PDB file of C-alpha atoms in Angstrom:
ATOM      1  CA  MET H   1      50.352 136.766 -30.472  1.00 46.00           C
ATOM      2  CA  SER H   2      52.750 134.146 -31.728  1.00 53.00           C
ATOM      3  CA  THR H   3      55.129 135.028 -34.544  1.00 74.00           C
ATOM      4  CA  SER H   4      56.967 132.372 -36.451  1.00 86.00           C
ATOM      5  CA  ARG H   5      60.381 133.327 -37.743  1.00 94.00           C
ATOM      6  CA  ARG H   6      61.019 132.290 -41.317  1.00 96.00           C
ATOM      7  CA  PHE H   7      64.821 132.346 -41.013  1.00 97.00           C
ATOM      8  CA  VAL H   8      66.658 130.820 -38.047  1.00 97.00           C
ATOM      9  CA  ALA H   9      70.348 130.208 -37.335  1.00 97.00           C
ATOM     10  CA  ARG H  10      71.421 126.650 -36.676  1.00 97.00           C
ATOM     11  CA  GLY H  11      74.711 125.544 -35.250  1.00 97.00           C
ATOM     12  CA  VAL H  12      76.715 123.381 -37.632  1.00 97.00           C
ATOM     13  CA  PRO H  13      80.330 122.205 -37.462  1.00 97.00           C
ATOM     14  CA  GLY H  14      82.468 125.309 -37.915  1.00 94.00           C
ATOM     15  CA  GLY H  15      79.852 127.933 -37.091  1.00 95.00           C
ATOM     16  CA  TYR H  16      76.275 128.823 -38.003  1.00 96.00           C
ATOM     17  CA  ARG H  17      74.114 128.541 -41.096  1.00 97.00           C
ATOM     18  CA  ILE H  18      70.789 130.205 -41.769  1.00 97.00           C
ATOM     19  CA  TRP H  19      67.872 127.834 -42.309  1.00 98.00           C
ATOM     20  CA  ASN H  20      64.832 128.924 -44.331  1.00 97.00           C
ATOM     21  CA  ARG H  21      61.971 127.225 -42.503  1.00 97.00           C
ATOM     22  CA  ARG H  22      59.426 127.934 -45.221  1.00 95.00           C
ATOM     23  CA  GLY H  23      61.625 126.760 -48.107  1.00 96.00           C
ATOM     24  CA  GLY H  24      63.284 123.932 -46.180  1.00 97.00           C
ATOM     25  CA  ARG H  25      66.830 124.764 -47.284  1.00 98.00           C
ATOM     26  CA  TRP H  26      69.956 126.637 -46.257  1.00 98.00           C
ATOM     27  CA  TRP H  27      70.278 130.334 -47.067  1.00 96.00           C
ATOM     28  CA  GLY H  28      73.647 132.038 -47.588  1.00 93.00           C
ATOM     29  CA  ASP H  29      77.066 131.015 -46.375  1.00 92.00           C
ATOM     30  CA  LEU H  30      78.562 129.477 -43.258  1.00 94.00           C
ATOM     31  CA  PHE H  31      79.156 132.130 -40.587  1.00 94.00           C
ATOM     32  CA  GLU H  32      81.674 131.678 -37.771  1.00 93.00           C
ATOM     33  CA  THR H  33      79.881 134.193 -35.530  1.00 94.00           C
ATOM     34  CA  TYR H  34      76.159 134.248 -34.757  1.00 96.00           C
ATOM     35  CA  PRO H  35      74.520 136.418 -37.486  1.00 96.00           C
ATOM     36  CA  ASP H  36      71.952 138.148 -35.247  1.00 96.00           C
ATOM     37  CA  ALA H  37      71.683 141.426 -37.223  1.00 97.00           C
ATOM     38  CA  LEU H  38      71.370 139.500 -40.490  1.00 97.00           C
ATOM     39  CA  LEU H  39      68.595 137.322 -39.052  1.00 97.00           C
ATOM     40  CA  SER H  40      66.747 140.401 -37.801  1.00 96.00           C
ATOM     41  CA  GLU H  41      66.874 141.950 -41.260  1.00 97.00           C
ATOM     42  CA  LEU H  42      65.787 138.722 -42.993  1.00 97.00           C
ATOM     43  CA  ASN H  43      62.831 138.327 -40.650  1.00 97.00           C
ATOM     44  CA  GLY H  44      62.042 142.054 -40.740  1.00 95.00           C
ATOM     45  CA  ALA H  45      62.364 144.644 -43.503  1.00 95.00           C
ATOM     46  CA  ARG H  46      64.379 142.491 -45.982  1.00 96.00           C
ATOM     47  CA  ASP H  47      66.089 145.529 -47.545  1.00 97.00           C
ATOM     48  CA  PRO H  48      68.353 144.097 -50.306  1.00 97.00           C
ATOM     49  CA  ALA H  49      71.107 146.701 -49.862  1.00 97.00           C
ATOM     50  CA  ARG H  50      71.211 146.131 -46.104  1.00 97.00           C
ATOM     51  CA  LEU H  51      71.247 142.333 -46.579  1.00 97.00           C
ATOM     52  CA  VAL H  52      74.264 142.577 -48.899  1.00 96.00           C
ATOM     53  CA  GLU H  53      76.035 144.871 -46.436  1.00 97.00           C
ATOM     54  CA  LEU H  54      75.398 142.517 -43.526  1.00 96.00           C
ATOM     55  CA  GLN H  55      76.461 139.436 -45.494  1.00 95.00           C
ATOM     56  CA  ARG H  56      79.737 141.136 -46.387  1.00 94.00           C
ATOM     57  CA  ARG H  57      80.304 142.129 -42.768  1.00 94.00           C
ATOM     58  CA  TYR H  58      79.744 138.616 -41.416  1.00 92.00           C
ATOM     59  CA  ARG H  59      81.778 137.074 -44.229  1.00 89.00           C
ATOM     60  CA  ALA H  60      84.704 139.404 -43.362  1.00 90.00           C
ATOM     61  CA  LEU H  61      84.544 138.261 -39.716  1.00 85.00           C
ATOM     62  CA  LYS H  62      85.185 134.743 -40.984  1.00 67.00           C
ATOM     63  CA  ARG H  63      88.657 135.661 -42.232  1.00 59.00           C
TER      64      ARG H  63
END
């Protein structure tokens, strides 16, 4: 069984950005560390409260 991930992280100058493969555009901010938990949530349950929490956590790591 092959599963295609909708959201993937791509390396860009300065860190990582999340690419929406279905929409063909960037999602969210630039992250300096690899956002693995955020990607898992985006490709999994997509709980809005958890997504906000994870975005804040990765954004704080940037500072």
